Coordinates of C-alpha atoms and ligand atoms in Angstrom, one line a residue:
X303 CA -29.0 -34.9 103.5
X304 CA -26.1 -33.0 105.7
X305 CA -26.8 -32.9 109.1
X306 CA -25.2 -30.2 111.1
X307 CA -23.5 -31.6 113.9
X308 CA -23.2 -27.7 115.4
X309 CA -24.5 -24.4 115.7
X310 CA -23.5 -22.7 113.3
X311 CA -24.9 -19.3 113.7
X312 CA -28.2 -17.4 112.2
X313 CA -29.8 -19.1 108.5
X314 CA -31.2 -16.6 106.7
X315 CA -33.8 -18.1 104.3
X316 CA -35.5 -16.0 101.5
X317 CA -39.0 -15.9 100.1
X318 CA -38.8 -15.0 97.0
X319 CA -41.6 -12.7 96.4
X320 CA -39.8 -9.9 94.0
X321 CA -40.8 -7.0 95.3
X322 CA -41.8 -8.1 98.7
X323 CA -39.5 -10.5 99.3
X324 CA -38.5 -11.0 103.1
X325 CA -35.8 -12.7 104.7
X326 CA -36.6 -15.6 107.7
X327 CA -34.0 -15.2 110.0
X328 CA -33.4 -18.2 112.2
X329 CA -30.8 -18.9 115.4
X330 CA -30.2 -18.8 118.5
X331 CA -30.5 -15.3 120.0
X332 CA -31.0 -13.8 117.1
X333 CA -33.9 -11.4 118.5
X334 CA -31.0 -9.1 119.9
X335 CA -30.2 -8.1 116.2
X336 CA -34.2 -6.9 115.8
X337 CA -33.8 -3.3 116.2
X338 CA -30.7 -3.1 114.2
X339 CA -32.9 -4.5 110.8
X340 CA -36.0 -2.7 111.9
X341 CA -33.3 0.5 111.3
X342 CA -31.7 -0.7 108.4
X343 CA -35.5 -1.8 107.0
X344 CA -37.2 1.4 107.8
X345 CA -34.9 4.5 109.5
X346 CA -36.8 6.7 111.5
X347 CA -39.3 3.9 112.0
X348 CA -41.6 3.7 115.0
X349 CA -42.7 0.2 116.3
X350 CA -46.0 -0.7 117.7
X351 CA -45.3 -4.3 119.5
X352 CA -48.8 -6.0 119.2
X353 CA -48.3 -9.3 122.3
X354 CA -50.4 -11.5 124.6
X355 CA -50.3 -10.9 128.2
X356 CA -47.9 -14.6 128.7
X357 CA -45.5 -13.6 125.5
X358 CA -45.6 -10.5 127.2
X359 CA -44.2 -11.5 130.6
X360 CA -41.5 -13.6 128.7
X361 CA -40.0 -11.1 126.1
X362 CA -42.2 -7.8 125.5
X363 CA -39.5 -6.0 128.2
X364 CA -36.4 -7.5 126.1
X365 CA -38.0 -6.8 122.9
X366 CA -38.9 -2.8 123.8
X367 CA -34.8 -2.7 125.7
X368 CA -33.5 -4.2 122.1
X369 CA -35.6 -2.0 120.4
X370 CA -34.6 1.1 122.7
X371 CA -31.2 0.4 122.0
X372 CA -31.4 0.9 118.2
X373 CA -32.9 4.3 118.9
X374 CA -36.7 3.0 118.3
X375 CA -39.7 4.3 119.7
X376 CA -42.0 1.6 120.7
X377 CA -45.1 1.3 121.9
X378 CA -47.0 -1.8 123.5
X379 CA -50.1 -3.4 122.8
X380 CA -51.1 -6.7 124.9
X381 CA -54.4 -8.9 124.3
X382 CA -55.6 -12.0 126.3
X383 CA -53.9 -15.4 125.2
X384 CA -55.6 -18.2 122.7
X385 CA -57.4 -18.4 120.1
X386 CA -60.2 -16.0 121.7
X387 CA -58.2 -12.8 120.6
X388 CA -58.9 -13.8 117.0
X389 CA -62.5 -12.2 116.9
X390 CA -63.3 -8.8 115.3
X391 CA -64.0 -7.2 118.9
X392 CA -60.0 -8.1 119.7
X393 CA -59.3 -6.9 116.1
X394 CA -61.1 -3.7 116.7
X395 CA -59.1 -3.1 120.0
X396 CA -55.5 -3.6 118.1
X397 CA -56.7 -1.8 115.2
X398 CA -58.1 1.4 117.4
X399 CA -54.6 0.8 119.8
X400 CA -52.5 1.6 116.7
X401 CA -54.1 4.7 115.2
X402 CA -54.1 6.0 118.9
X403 CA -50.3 5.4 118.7
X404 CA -50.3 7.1 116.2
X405 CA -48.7 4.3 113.7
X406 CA -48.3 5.8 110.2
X407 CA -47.6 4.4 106.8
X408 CA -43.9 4.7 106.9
X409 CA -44.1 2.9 110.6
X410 CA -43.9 -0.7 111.6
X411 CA -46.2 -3.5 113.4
X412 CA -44.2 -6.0 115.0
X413 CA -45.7 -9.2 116.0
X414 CA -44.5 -10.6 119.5
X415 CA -45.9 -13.7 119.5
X416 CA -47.4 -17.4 118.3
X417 CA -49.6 -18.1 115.6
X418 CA -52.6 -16.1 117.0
X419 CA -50.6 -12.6 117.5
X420 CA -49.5 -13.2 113.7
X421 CA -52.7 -13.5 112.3
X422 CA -54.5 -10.9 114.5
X423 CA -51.6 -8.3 114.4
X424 CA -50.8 -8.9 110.7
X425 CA -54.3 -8.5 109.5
X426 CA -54.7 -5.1 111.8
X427 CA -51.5 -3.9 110.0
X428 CA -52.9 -4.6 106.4
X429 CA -56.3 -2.9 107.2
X430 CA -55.0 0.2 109.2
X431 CA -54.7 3.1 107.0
X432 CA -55.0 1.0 104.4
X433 CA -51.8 -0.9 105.1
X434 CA -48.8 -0.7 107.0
X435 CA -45.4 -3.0 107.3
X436 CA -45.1 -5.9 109.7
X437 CA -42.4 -7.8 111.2
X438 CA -43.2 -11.3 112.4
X439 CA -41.6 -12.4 115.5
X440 CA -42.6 -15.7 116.4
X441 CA -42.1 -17.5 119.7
X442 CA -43.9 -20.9 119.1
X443 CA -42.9 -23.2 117.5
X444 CA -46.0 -23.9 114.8
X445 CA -45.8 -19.8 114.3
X446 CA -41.6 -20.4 113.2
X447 CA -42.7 -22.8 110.7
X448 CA -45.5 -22.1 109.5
X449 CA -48.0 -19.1 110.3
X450 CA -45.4 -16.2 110.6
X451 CA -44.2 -17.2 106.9
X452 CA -46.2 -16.3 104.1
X453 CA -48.4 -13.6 104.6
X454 CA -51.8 -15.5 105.3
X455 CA -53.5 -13.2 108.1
X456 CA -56.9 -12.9 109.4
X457 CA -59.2 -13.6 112.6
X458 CA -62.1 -16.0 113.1
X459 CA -65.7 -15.8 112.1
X460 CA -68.5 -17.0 114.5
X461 CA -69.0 -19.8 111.2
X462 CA -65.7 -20.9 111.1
X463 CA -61.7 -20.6 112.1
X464 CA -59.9 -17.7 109.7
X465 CA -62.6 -17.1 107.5
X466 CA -62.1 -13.0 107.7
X467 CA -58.5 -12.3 106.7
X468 CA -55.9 -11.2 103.9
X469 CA -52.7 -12.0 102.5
X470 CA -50.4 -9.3 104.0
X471 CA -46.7 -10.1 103.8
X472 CA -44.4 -9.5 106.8
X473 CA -41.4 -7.1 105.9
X474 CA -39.2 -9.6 108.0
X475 CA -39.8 -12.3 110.1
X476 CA -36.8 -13.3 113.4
X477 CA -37.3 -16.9 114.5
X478 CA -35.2 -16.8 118.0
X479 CA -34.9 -20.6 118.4
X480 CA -34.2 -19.8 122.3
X481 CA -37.3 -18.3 122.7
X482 CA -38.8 -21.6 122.2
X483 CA -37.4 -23.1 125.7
X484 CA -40.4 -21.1 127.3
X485 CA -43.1 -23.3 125.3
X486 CA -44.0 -25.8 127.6
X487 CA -43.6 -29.4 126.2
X488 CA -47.2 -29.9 124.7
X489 CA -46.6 -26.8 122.9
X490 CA -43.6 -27.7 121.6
X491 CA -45.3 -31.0 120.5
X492 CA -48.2 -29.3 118.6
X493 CA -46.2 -27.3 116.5
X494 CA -43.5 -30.2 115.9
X495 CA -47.1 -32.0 114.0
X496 CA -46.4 -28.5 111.4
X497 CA -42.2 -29.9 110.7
X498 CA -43.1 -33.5 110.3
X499 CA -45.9 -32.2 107.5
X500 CA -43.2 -30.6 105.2
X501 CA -41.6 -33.9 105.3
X502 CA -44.6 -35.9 104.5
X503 CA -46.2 -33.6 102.1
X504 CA -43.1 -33.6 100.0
X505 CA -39.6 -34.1 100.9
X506 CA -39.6 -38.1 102.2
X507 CA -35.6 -37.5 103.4
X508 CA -36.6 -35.1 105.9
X509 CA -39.5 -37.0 107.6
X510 CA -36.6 -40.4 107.8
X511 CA -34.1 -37.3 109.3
X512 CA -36.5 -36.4 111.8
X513 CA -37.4 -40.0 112.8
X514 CA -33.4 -40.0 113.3
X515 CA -33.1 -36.7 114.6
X516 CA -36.6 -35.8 116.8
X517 CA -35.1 -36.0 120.2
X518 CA -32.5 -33.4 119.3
X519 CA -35.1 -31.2 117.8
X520 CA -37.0 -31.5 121.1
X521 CA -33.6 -30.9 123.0
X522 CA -32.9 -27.7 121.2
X523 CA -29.4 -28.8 119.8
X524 CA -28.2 -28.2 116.2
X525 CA -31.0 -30.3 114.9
X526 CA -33.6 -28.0 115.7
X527 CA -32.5 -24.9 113.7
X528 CA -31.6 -27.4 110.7
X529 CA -35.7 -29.0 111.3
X530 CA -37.0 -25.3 111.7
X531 CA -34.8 -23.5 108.5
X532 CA -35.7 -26.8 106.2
X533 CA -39.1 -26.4 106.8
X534 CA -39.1 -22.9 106.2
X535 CA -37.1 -23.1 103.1
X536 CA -39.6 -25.7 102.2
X537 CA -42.8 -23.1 102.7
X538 CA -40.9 -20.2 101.3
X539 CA -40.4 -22.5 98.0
X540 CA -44.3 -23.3 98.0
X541 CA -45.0 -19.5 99.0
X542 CA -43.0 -18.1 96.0
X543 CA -44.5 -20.0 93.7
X544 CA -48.2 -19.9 94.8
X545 CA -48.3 -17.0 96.9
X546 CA -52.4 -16.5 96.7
X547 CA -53.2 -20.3 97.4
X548 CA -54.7 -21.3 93.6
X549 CA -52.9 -24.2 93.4
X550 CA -49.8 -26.0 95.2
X551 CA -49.8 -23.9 98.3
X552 CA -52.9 -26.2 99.5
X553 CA -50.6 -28.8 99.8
X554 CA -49.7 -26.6 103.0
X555 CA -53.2 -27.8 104.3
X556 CA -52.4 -31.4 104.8
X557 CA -54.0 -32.9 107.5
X558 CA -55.9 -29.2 108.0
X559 CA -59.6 -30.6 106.4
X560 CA -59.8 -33.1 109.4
X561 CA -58.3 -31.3 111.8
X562 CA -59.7 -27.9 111.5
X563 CA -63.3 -30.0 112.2
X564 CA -62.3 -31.5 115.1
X565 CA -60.8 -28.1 116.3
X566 CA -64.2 -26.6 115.6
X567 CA -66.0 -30.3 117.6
X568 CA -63.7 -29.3 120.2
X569 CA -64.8 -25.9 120.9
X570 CA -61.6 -24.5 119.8
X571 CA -60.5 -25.6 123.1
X572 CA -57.7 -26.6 125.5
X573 CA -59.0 -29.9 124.6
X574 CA -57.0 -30.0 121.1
X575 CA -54.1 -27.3 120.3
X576 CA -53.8 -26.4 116.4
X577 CA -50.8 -28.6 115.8
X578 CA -52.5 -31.4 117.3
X579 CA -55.5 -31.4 115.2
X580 CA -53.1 -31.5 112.2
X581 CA -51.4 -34.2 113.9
X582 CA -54.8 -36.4 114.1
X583 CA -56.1 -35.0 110.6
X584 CA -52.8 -35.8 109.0
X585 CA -53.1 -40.0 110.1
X586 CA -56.3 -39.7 109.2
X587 CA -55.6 -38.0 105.7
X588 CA -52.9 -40.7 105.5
X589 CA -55.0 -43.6 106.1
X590 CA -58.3 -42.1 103.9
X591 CA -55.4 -42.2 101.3
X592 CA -54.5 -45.7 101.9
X593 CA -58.2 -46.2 102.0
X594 CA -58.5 -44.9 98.8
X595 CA -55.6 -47.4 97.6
X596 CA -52.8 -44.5 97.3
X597 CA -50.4 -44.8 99.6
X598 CA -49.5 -48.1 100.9
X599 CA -50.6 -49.1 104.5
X600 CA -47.1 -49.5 105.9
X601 CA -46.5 -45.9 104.8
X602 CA -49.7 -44.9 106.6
X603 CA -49.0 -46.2 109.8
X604 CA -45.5 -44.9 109.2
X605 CA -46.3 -41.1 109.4
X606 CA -48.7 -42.6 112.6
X607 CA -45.8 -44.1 114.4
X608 CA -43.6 -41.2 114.3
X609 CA -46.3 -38.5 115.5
X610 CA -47.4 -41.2 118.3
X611 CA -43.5 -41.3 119.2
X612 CA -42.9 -37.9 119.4
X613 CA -46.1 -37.8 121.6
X614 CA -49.0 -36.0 119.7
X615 CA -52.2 -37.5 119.4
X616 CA -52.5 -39.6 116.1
X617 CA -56.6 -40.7 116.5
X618 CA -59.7 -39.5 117.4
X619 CA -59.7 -41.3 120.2
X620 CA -56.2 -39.8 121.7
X621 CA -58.2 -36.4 122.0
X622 CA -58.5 -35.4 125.3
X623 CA -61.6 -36.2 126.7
X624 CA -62.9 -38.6 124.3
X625 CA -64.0 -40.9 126.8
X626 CA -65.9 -38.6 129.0
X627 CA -67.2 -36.0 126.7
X628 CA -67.1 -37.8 123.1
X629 CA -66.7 -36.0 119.8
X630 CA -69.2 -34.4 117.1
X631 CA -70.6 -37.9 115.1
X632 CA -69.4 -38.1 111.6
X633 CA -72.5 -35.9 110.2
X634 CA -71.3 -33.1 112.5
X635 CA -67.9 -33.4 111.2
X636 CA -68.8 -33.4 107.7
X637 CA -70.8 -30.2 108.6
X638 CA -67.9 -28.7 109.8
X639 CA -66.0 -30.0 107.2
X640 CA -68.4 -28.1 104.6
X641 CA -67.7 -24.6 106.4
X642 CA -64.3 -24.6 105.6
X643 CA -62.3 -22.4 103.6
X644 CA -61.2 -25.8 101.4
X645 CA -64.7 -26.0 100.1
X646 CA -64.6 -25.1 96.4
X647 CA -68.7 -24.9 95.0
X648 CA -69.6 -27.2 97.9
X649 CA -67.3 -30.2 96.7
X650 CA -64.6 -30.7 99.8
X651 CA -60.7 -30.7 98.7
X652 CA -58.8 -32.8 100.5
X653 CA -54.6 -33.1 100.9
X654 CA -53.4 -36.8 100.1
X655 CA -50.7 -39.0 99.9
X656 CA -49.4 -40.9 97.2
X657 CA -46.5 -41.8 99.3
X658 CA -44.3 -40.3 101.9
X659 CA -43.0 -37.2 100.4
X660 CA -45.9 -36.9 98.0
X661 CA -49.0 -35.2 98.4
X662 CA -51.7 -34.2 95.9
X663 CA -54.8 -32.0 95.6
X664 CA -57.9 -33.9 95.3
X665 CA -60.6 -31.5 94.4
X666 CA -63.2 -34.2 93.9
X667 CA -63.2 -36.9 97.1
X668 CA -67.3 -38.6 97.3
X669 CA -68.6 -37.2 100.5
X670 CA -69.7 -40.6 101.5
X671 CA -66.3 -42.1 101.0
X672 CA -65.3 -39.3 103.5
X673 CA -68.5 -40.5 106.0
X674 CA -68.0 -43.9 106.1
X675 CA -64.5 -43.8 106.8
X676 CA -65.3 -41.0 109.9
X677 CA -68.1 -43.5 110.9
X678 CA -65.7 -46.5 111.0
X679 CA -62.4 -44.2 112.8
X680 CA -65.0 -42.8 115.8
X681 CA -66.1 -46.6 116.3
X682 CA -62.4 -47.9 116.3
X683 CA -60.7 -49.2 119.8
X684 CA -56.9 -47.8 119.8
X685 CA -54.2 -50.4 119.3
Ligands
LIG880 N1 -50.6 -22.7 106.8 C1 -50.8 -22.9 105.5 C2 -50.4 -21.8 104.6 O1 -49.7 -20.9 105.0 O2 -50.6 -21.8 103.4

């Protein structure tokens, strides 16, 4: 694999979706060429910026200037931070917010903002008036790789994390990569757990790159666009070719079955950020695989080794307040488990390995295969 020793300017990467196909822009600085594609996209365009109150400090005054400089009417809409803004009364706000803007059908949504702006903002914009454009502009680092590509949007449902929600493709997406310096390290971290999974899932040269290259990527050298534009080329391939989720795009849910339950045990909490759920529920998807006899156990405690040294939490145990407060038992977690969008006629699918670089689907895993090996992972003592 090259790897580029300097910046080299902006990648674009494609997703390939015919008619709506969209371009990922990626680089440094690259948000100061937003209003001049929101012009070229849509002329005579005007721009609701939908934010959270922290993005908002950062960049919403930077965004509106860029966007004031391209002759762009805009217009702010801020919500509380977290994943508490994903509820339909926070839905209901943005979605009121924009048809008191105003915002028509030949107008644009932009989304200032991590993974939760995305999927709150983007589903507004595909429900209001019965659909209207979005631009995804991401400032985490889990919502460059991952959320803001590929059109999944949606909010929570008392029963479980994005149940309510629709597939609503961004017009564009801008992935600043200097935007990210504001993350604060354990942010950075979590969504780091969403790169490492495009290696592991399927491309087993990238995941030996980043356990070359992980400090630069944490840096913010050359190595980081390079990590983000590989992994989005990597989702974009997936997206293209199963836009709607009914096959190979689950393979994007690696290390999501486990992890979304122990977001859920966790209260949706502090206590475990997205990216660090996938980080726990991707060891433990690796070593139920080797479990299983798939992939080896050196290649299990491989993908554990590199999480653990980039610092995210790699067992149940490493979740903060473990100790004090516990976890749900294994019956819970199964329950929660259940409730998940990965449930197909009550049978659980799960994301495993055959090796590093090689997931597969496996729509038929024995639910008490899955319970004994939680039972024996929440009695285990850390190395
Ligand atoms: N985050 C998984 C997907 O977009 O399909």
């Amino acid at each position: 694999m090259t790897v580029p020793l300097k910046n080299s300017g902006p990648i674009t990467v494609d997703v390939a979706l015919g008619e709506r196909a969209y371009d990922i822009v990626i680089g440094r600085d690259v948000i100061g060429s937003l209003g001049g594609r929101i012009k070229a996209l849509r002329p005579g365009a005007r721009v609701a910026i939908v934010t959270d109150r922290t993005v908002a400090k950062h960049w919403l005054a930077r965004v509106e200037a860029i966007l004031a400089e391209a002759g762009i009417e805009s217009k702010a809409i801020v919500v509380g931070e977290g994943e508490a803004s994903k509820t339909y009364g926070v839905l209901q706000e943005v979605c009121e917010a924009l048809i008191a803007a105003k915002i028509e059908r030949n107008d644009l949504v932009v989304a200032l903002g991590g993974g939760v702006i995305g999927d709150l903002a983007g589903f507004a914009a595909a429900i209001v008036r019965r659909g209207i454009d979005f631009v995804q502009v991401p400032t985490s680092l889990l919502a460059q790789v991952d959320s803001s590509v590929g059109g999944k949007t949606g909010i929570n449902s008392p029963q479980g994390k994005n149940l309510v929600g629709s597939f609503h493709q961004p017009v564009l997406v801008v992935a600043d990569t200097s935007v990210l310096d504001t993350l604060s390290p354990r942010q950075f971290r979590a969504g780091y757990a969403e790169v490492a999974k495009y290696g592991v899932l399927g491309d087993a040269a990238f995941f030996g790159w980043l356990e070359a290259n992980h400090a630069d990527i944490f840096s913010g050298g050359a190595a980081r666009e390079h990590a983000i534009a590989t992994s989005c080329r990597a989702k974009a391939a997936i997206v293209a070719r199963d836009e709607r989720e009914t096959g190979e795009r689950a393979l994007l849910n690696l290390g999501h079955t486990f992890g979304h339950a122990l977001e859920a045990a966790t209260g949706f909490s502090d206590r475990l950020f997205h990216g660090e759920g996938v980080s726990v529920g991707m060891v433990l998807a690796a070593e139920f695989s080797a479990a299983l006899g798939m992939i080896s156990r050196d290649d299990a405690a491989r993908v554990q080794r590199h999480l653990a040294a980039v610092g995210l939490p790699t067992h149940l145990q490493d979740i903060a307040g473990f100790q004090q407060e516990g976890l749900a038992d294994a019956d819970t977690l199964m329950a929660l488990m259940a409730q998940d969008k990965k449930v197909k006629r009550g049978k659980l699918t799960f994301i495993l390995l055959e090796k590093i670089g090689q997931a597969v689907i496996a729509n038929d895993v024995a639910p008490t295969a899955v319970r004994d090996f939680l039972v024996d992972k929440l009695a285990r003592k850390p190395d």
